[in-house]
mmCIF file of C-alpha atoms in Angstrom:
data_model
loop_
_atom_site.group_PDB
_atom_site.id
_atom_site.type_symbol
_atom_site.label_atom_id
_atom_site.label_comp_id
_atom_site.label_asym_id
_atom_site.label_seq_id
_atom_site.Cartn_x
_atom_site.Cartn_y
_atom_site.Cartn_z
ATOM 1 C CA GLY A 1 -23.134 1.761 16.302
ATOM 2 C CA ALA A 2 -22.300 -1.636 17.136
ATOM 3 C CA VAL A 3 -19.939 -2.408 20.026
ATOM 4 C CA VAL A 4 -16.979 -4.987 20.595
ATOM 5 C CA SER A 5 -14.964 -4.814 23.210
ATOM 6 C CA GLN A 6 -11.646 -6.852 24.292
ATOM 7 C CA HIS A 7 -9.790 -7.906 27.272
ATOM 8 C CA PRO A 8 -7.343 -7.582 28.447
ATOM 9 C CA SER A 9 -5.826 -4.416 26.689
ATOM 10 C CA ARG A 10 -2.551 -5.130 27.564
ATOM 11 C CA VAL A 11 -0.935 -8.132 28.584
ATOM 12 C CA ILE A 12 2.788 -9.043 29.044
ATOM 13 C CA CYS A 13 3.679 -12.610 29.718
ATOM 14 C CA LYS A 14 6.971 -14.706 29.808
ATOM 15 C CA SER A 15 8.130 -17.024 26.931
ATOM 16 C CA GLY A 16 6.710 -20.404 26.969
ATOM 17 C CA THR A 17 3.289 -19.456 28.800
ATOM 18 C CA SER A 18 -0.252 -18.895 27.340
ATOM 19 C CA VAL A 19 -2.173 -15.862 26.852
ATOM 20 C CA LYS A 20 -6.119 -15.703 26.545
ATOM 21 C CA ILE A 21 -7.849 -12.647 24.858
ATOM 22 C CA GLU A 22 -11.531 -12.213 25.178
ATOM 23 C CA CYS A 23 -13.667 -10.316 22.349
ATOM 24 C CA ARG A 24 -17.386 -9.509 23.006
ATOM 25 C CA SER A 25 -19.962 -8.269 21.193
ATOM 26 C CA LEU A 26 -22.000 -6.144 23.760
ATOM 27 C CA ASP A 27 -24.965 -5.257 21.913
ATOM 28 C CA PHE A 28 -25.491 -7.431 19.055
ATOM 29 C CA GLN A 29 -24.723 -10.945 18.495
ATOM 30 C CA ALA A 30 -22.221 -12.289 16.487
ATOM 31 C CA THR A 31 -22.067 -15.797 14.515
ATOM 32 C CA THR A 32 -18.888 -14.860 13.334
ATOM 33 C CA MET A 33 -16.048 -12.954 14.172
ATOM 34 C CA PHE A 34 -12.292 -12.441 12.548
ATOM 35 C CA TRP A 35 -9.222 -12.114 14.724
ATOM 36 C CA TYR A 36 -6.323 -9.783 12.932
ATOM 37 C CA ARG A 37 -2.912 -9.148 14.108
ATOM 38 C CA GLN A 38 -1.064 -5.815 13.483
ATOM 39 C CA PHE A 39 2.475 -4.953 13.544
ATOM 40 C CA PRO A 40 3.870 -1.518 13.934
ATOM 41 C CA LYS A 41 3.301 0.517 11.009
ATOM 42 C CA GLN A 42 1.432 -2.294 8.910
ATOM 43 C CA SER A 43 -2.010 -2.969 8.118
ATOM 44 C CA LEU A 44 -4.142 -5.611 9.622
ATOM 45 C CA MET A 45 -3.805 -9.036 8.739
ATOM 46 C CA LEU A 46 -6.416 -11.488 8.908
ATOM 47 C CA MET A 47 -5.765 -14.720 11.050
ATOM 48 C CA ALA A 48 -8.773 -16.695 11.384
ATOM 49 C CA THR A 49 -12.533 -16.535 11.209
ATOM 50 C CA SER A 50 -14.282 -17.806 14.374
ATOM 51 C CA ASN A 51 -17.482 -19.257 13.759
ATOM 52 C CA GLU A 52 -20.013 -19.904 16.687
ATOM 53 C CA GLY A 53 -20.575 -23.338 17.452
ATOM 54 C CA SER A 54 -18.015 -25.008 15.043
ATOM 55 C CA LYS A 55 -14.431 -25.017 14.293
ATOM 56 C CA ALA A 56 -12.521 -21.606 13.322
ATOM 57 C CA THR A 57 -11.224 -21.576 9.881
ATOM 58 C CA TYR A 58 -7.354 -20.108 9.738
ATOM 59 C CA GLU A 59 -5.698 -18.103 7.075
ATOM 60 C CA GLN A 60 -2.573 -19.598 5.227
ATOM 61 C CA GLY A 61 0.004 -19.593 7.150
ATOM 62 C CA VAL A 62 -1.620 -19.266 10.736
ATOM 63 C CA GLU A 63 -0.459 -22.003 13.095
ATOM 64 C CA LYS A 64 -4.346 -23.300 14.143
ATOM 65 C CA ASP A 65 -2.418 -25.437 17.185
ATOM 66 C CA LYS A 66 -0.680 -22.001 18.248
ATOM 67 C CA PHE A 67 -3.567 -19.897 17.988
ATOM 68 C CA LEU A 68 -6.455 -21.701 19.592
ATOM 69 C CA ILE A 69 -9.994 -19.747 19.136
ATOM 70 C CA ASN A 70 -13.457 -20.920 20.854
ATOM 71 C CA HIS A 71 -16.336 -19.195 19.878
ATOM 72 C CA ALA A 72 -18.620 -20.201 22.814
ATOM 73 C CA SER A 73 -21.629 -17.910 22.554
ATOM 74 C CA LEU A 74 -22.939 -15.648 20.197
ATOM 75 C CA THR A 75 -21.309 -12.524 21.863
ATOM 76 C CA LEU A 76 -17.694 -14.465 22.729
ATOM 77 C CA SER A 77 -14.996 -15.652 20.814
ATOM 78 C CA THR A 78 -11.479 -16.286 22.347
ATOM 79 C CA LEU A 79 -7.885 -16.407 21.165
ATOM 80 C CA THR A 80 -5.372 -18.119 23.102
ATOM 81 C CA VAL A 81 -1.921 -17.509 22.402
ATOM 82 C CA THR A 82 -0.369 -21.145 23.423
ATOM 83 C CA SER A 83 3.357 -21.388 24.341
ATOM 84 C CA ALA A 84 3.937 -17.858 23.422
ATOM 85 C CA HIS A 85 7.780 -16.438 21.730
ATOM 86 C CA PRO A 86 8.722 -12.973 21.698
ATOM 87 C CA GLU A 87 7.854 -13.232 17.950
ATOM 88 C CA ASP A 88 4.179 -13.218 18.702
ATOM 89 C CA SER A 89 4.299 -9.730 20.444
ATOM 90 C CA SER A 90 1.968 -7.914 18.344
ATOM 91 C CA PHE A 91 -1.205 -6.118 18.742
ATOM 92 C CA TYR A 92 -4.324 -8.269 18.452
ATOM 93 C CA ILE A 93 -7.767 -7.118 17.242
ATOM 94 C CA CYS A 94 -11.061 -8.790 16.576
ATOM 95 C CA SER A 95 -13.726 -7.814 14.898
ATOM 96 C CA ALA A 96 -17.336 -8.805 14.280
ATOM 97 C CA PRO A 97 -19.770 -8.132 11.385
ATOM 98 C CA SER A 98 -23.315 -6.228 12.291
ATOM 99 C CA GLY A 99 -26.202 -4.622 10.444
ATOM 100 C CA GLY A 100 -27.446 -5.599 7.112
ATOM 101 C CA ALA A 101 -24.339 -4.213 5.322
ATOM 102 C CA HIS A 102 -22.219 -6.571 7.075
ATOM 103 C CA GLU A 103 -19.357 -3.889 7.859
ATOM 104 C CA GLN A 104 -17.022 -5.083 10.556
ATOM 105 C CA TYR A 105 -16.826 -3.262 13.844
ATOM 106 C CA PHE A 106 -13.648 -3.739 15.457
ATOM 107 C CA GLY A 107 -12.687 -3.809 19.161
ATOM 108 C CA PRO A 108 -10.162 -1.723 20.833
ATOM 109 C CA GLY A 109 -7.237 -3.967 20.327
ATOM 110 C CA THR A 110 -5.088 -6.182 22.922
ATOM 111 C CA ARG A 111 -1.103 -5.082 22.916
ATOM 112 C CA LEU A 112 0.811 -8.564 23.486
ATOM 113 C CA THR A 113 4.125 -8.211 24.817
ATOM 114 C CA VAL A 114 6.114 -11.978 25.238
ATOM 115 C CA THR A 115 9.332 -11.509 27.207
ATOM 116 C CA GLU B 1 -6.581 -12.926 -5.081
ATOM 117 C CA ASP B 2 -8.018 -9.309 -3.690
ATOM 118 C CA GLN B 3 -5.666 -6.558 -3.424
ATOM 119 C CA VAL B 4 -5.999 -2.833 -2.062
ATOM 120 C CA THR B 5 -3.131 -0.198 -2.520
ATOM 121 C CA GLN B 6 -3.261 2.907 -0.526
ATOM 122 C CA SER B 7 -1.748 6.323 -1.343
ATOM 123 C CA PRO B 8 0.045 8.297 -0.123
ATOM 124 C CA GLU B 9 1.679 6.505 2.699
ATOM 125 C CA ALA B 10 1.880 9.558 4.640
ATOM 126 C CA LEU B 11 0.124 13.023 4.254
ATOM 127 C CA ARG B 12 0.969 15.889 6.349
ATOM 128 C CA LEU B 13 -1.459 19.119 5.815
ATOM 129 C CA GLN B 14 -2.100 22.523 7.322
ATOM 130 C CA GLU B 15 -5.370 22.887 9.276
ATOM 131 C CA GLY B 16 -7.877 24.326 6.748
ATOM 132 C CA GLU B 17 -6.045 22.441 3.919
ATOM 133 C CA SER B 18 -8.818 20.013 1.844
ATOM 134 C CA SER B 19 -6.853 16.975 0.212
ATOM 135 C CA SER B 20 -7.829 13.298 -1.082
ATOM 136 C CA LEU B 21 -6.702 10.123 -0.313
ATOM 137 C CA ASN B 22 -6.738 7.136 -2.695
ATOM 138 C CA CYS B 23 -7.623 3.414 -2.597
ATOM 139 C CA SER B 24 -7.103 1.506 -5.863
ATOM 140 C CA TYR B 25 -8.650 -2.043 -5.481
ATOM 141 C CA THR B 26 -8.837 -5.112 -7.301
ATOM 142 C CA VAL B 27 -11.512 -7.808 -6.067
ATOM 143 C CA SER B 28 -13.548 -10.458 -7.502
ATOM 144 C CA GLY B 29 -16.946 -8.864 -7.267
ATOM 145 C CA LEU B 30 -17.278 -6.187 -4.833
ATOM 146 C CA ARG B 31 -19.597 -6.525 -2.087
ATOM 147 C CA GLY B 32 -18.245 -3.480 -0.309
ATOM 148 C CA LEU B 33 -15.615 -0.983 0.071
ATOM 149 C CA PHE B 34 -14.908 0.042 3.500
ATOM 150 C CA TRP B 35 -13.166 2.989 5.019
ATOM 151 C CA TYR B 36 -11.962 3.286 8.836
ATOM 152 C CA ARG B 37 -10.224 5.591 10.704
ATOM 153 C CA GLN B 38 -7.319 4.372 13.297
ATOM 154 C CA ASP B 39 -5.873 6.078 16.057
ATOM 155 C CA PRO B 40 -2.703 4.859 17.453
ATOM 156 C CA GLY B 41 -2.794 1.915 19.917
ATOM 157 C CA LYS B 42 -6.654 1.779 18.916
ATOM 158 C CA GLY B 43 -8.939 -0.543 16.915
ATOM 159 C CA PRO B 44 -10.155 0.544 13.498
ATOM 160 C CA GLU B 45 -13.516 2.974 13.659
ATOM 161 C CA PHE B 46 -15.765 2.304 10.944
ATOM 162 C CA LEU B 47 -16.701 5.394 8.639
ATOM 163 C CA PHE B 48 -18.256 4.476 5.787
ATOM 164 C CA THR B 49 -19.468 1.505 3.142
ATOM 165 C CA LEU B 50 -19.525 2.086 -0.468
ATOM 166 C CA TYR B 51 -20.951 -0.416 -2.851
ATOM 167 C CA SER B 52 -21.355 0.394 -6.273
ATOM 168 C CA ALA B 53 -19.502 2.956 -8.208
ATOM 169 C CA GLY B 54 -20.988 6.317 -8.593
ATOM 170 C CA GLU B 55 -21.911 6.250 -4.879
ATOM 171 C CA GLU B 56 -20.804 8.885 -2.259
ATOM 172 C CA LYS B 57 -21.218 9.179 1.583
ATOM 173 C CA GLU B 58 -20.377 12.474 3.756
ATOM 174 C CA LYS B 59 -19.869 12.436 7.437
ATOM 175 C CA GLU B 60 -18.849 16.105 8.815
ATOM 176 C CA ARG B 61 -15.243 17.045 6.762
ATOM 177 C CA LEU B 62 -15.287 13.651 5.070
ATOM 178 C CA LYS B 63 -16.568 12.451 1.647
ATOM 179 C CA ALA B 64 -15.964 8.987 0.384
ATOM 180 C CA THR B 65 -16.321 8.212 -3.315
ATOM 181 C CA LEU B 66 -16.292 4.979 -5.344
ATOM 182 C CA THR B 67 -15.493 3.984 -9.041
ATOM 183 C CA LYS B 68 -14.615 0.868 -10.494
ATOM 184 C CA LYS B 69 -11.224 0.495 -10.071
ATOM 185 C CA GLU B 70 -10.792 3.225 -7.028
ATOM 186 C CA SER B 71 -12.047 5.148 -3.779
ATOM 187 C CA PHE B 72 -11.276 8.593 -2.564
ATOM 188 C CA LEU B 73 -11.615 9.741 0.763
ATOM 189 C CA HIS B 74 -11.688 13.538 0.656
ATOM 190 C CA ILE B 75 -11.275 15.721 3.562
ATOM 191 C CA THR B 76 -12.240 19.449 3.506
ATOM 192 C CA ALA B 77 -10.569 21.888 6.187
ATOM 193 C CA PRO B 78 -8.957 19.379 8.242
ATOM 194 C CA LYS B 79 -8.704 19.868 12.010
ATOM 195 C CA PRO B 80 -5.877 18.780 13.821
ATOM 196 C CA GLU B 81 -8.451 16.206 15.468
ATOM 197 C CA ASP B 82 -8.762 14.535 12.314
ATOM 198 C CA SER B 83 -4.934 13.279 12.313
ATOM 199 C CA ALA B 84 -5.075 9.360 12.257
ATOM 200 C CA THR B 85 -4.213 6.605 10.056
ATOM 201 C CA TYR B 86 -7.415 5.952 7.420
ATOM 202 C CA LEU B 87 -7.672 2.746 6.004
ATOM 203 C CA CYS B 88 -9.458 1.436 3.009
ATOM 204 C CA ALA B 89 -10.694 -2.141 2.712
ATOM 205 C CA VAL B 90 -12.762 -4.635 0.165
ATOM 206 C CA ALA B 91 -15.096 -7.536 0.945
ATOM 207 C CA PRO B 92 -15.545 -9.857 -2.349
ATOM 208 C CA GLY B 93 -19.005 -10.999 -3.325
ATOM 209 C CA GLY B 94 -20.286 -13.350 -0.916
ATOM 210 C CA GLY B 95 -17.936 -13.191 1.521
ATOM 211 C CA ASN B 96 -17.496 -11.456 4.758
ATOM 212 C CA LYS B 97 -13.350 -11.601 4.767
ATOM 213 C CA LEU B 98 -11.957 -7.927 4.382
ATOM 214 C CA THR B 99 -8.686 -7.231 2.871
ATOM 215 C CA PHE B 100 -7.264 -4.191 3.537
ATOM 216 C CA GLY B 101 -4.619 -1.705 2.398
ATOM 217 C CA THR B 102 -1.648 -0.373 4.186
ATOM 218 C CA GLY B 103 -3.283 2.861 5.218
ATOM 219 C CA THR B 104 -2.775 6.664 4.842
ATOM 220 C CA GLN B 105 -1.042 8.237 7.790
ATOM 221 C CA LEU B 106 -2.728 11.689 8.247
ATOM 222 C CA LYS B 107 -1.250 14.717 10.002
ATOM 223 C CA VAL B 108 -3.081 18.022 10.279
ATOM 224 C CA GLU B 109 -0.805 20.861 12.087
ATOM 225 C CA LEU B 110 -2.035 23.974 13.360
#
């Protein structure tokens, strides 16, 4: 199956700082990638759709100035959490569709803790 | 608005005790229904895609089925290593976005 990686797997940062999370498709190209966040014991909530070469599409209620997305190449999308606050602490996961059926393959996730 | 409801929220089974997980959905023209397995602290792992009512897919002890309103994930003779949260998601016709259910947390005990 298709492999998606994320870096870092865990990050702790201080309130007010920015954090960048990378999502890479390792063995396939992805013109679209998706970013989710997941709170403990809850399901995945789609934050935004990352589009290679164009602006990301954000879901309702997601602040695009706070969660900056850049899809710089066919294998890399980045999510930058700007001016992070403790309420931004969460599990962030990316995914990319692959294959004719367009099933999405997920990265291992990034645990963000803002102190 | 697309909706996915999974039941039960949690399920505890003895090793070898078969059972089924349910996923009820409403969607604007189903492009696909997806089952994922998620272990604690990890991203979801793809299991199955189902496209149309009547379709079935199997993988080891797991079998997924689909009707026009719901999908079942049957677990036959489960083992402790099958313990995980199982997530169901749907994609509408013409779109790539997935709408997830809240999952069923399965624990299989010896």
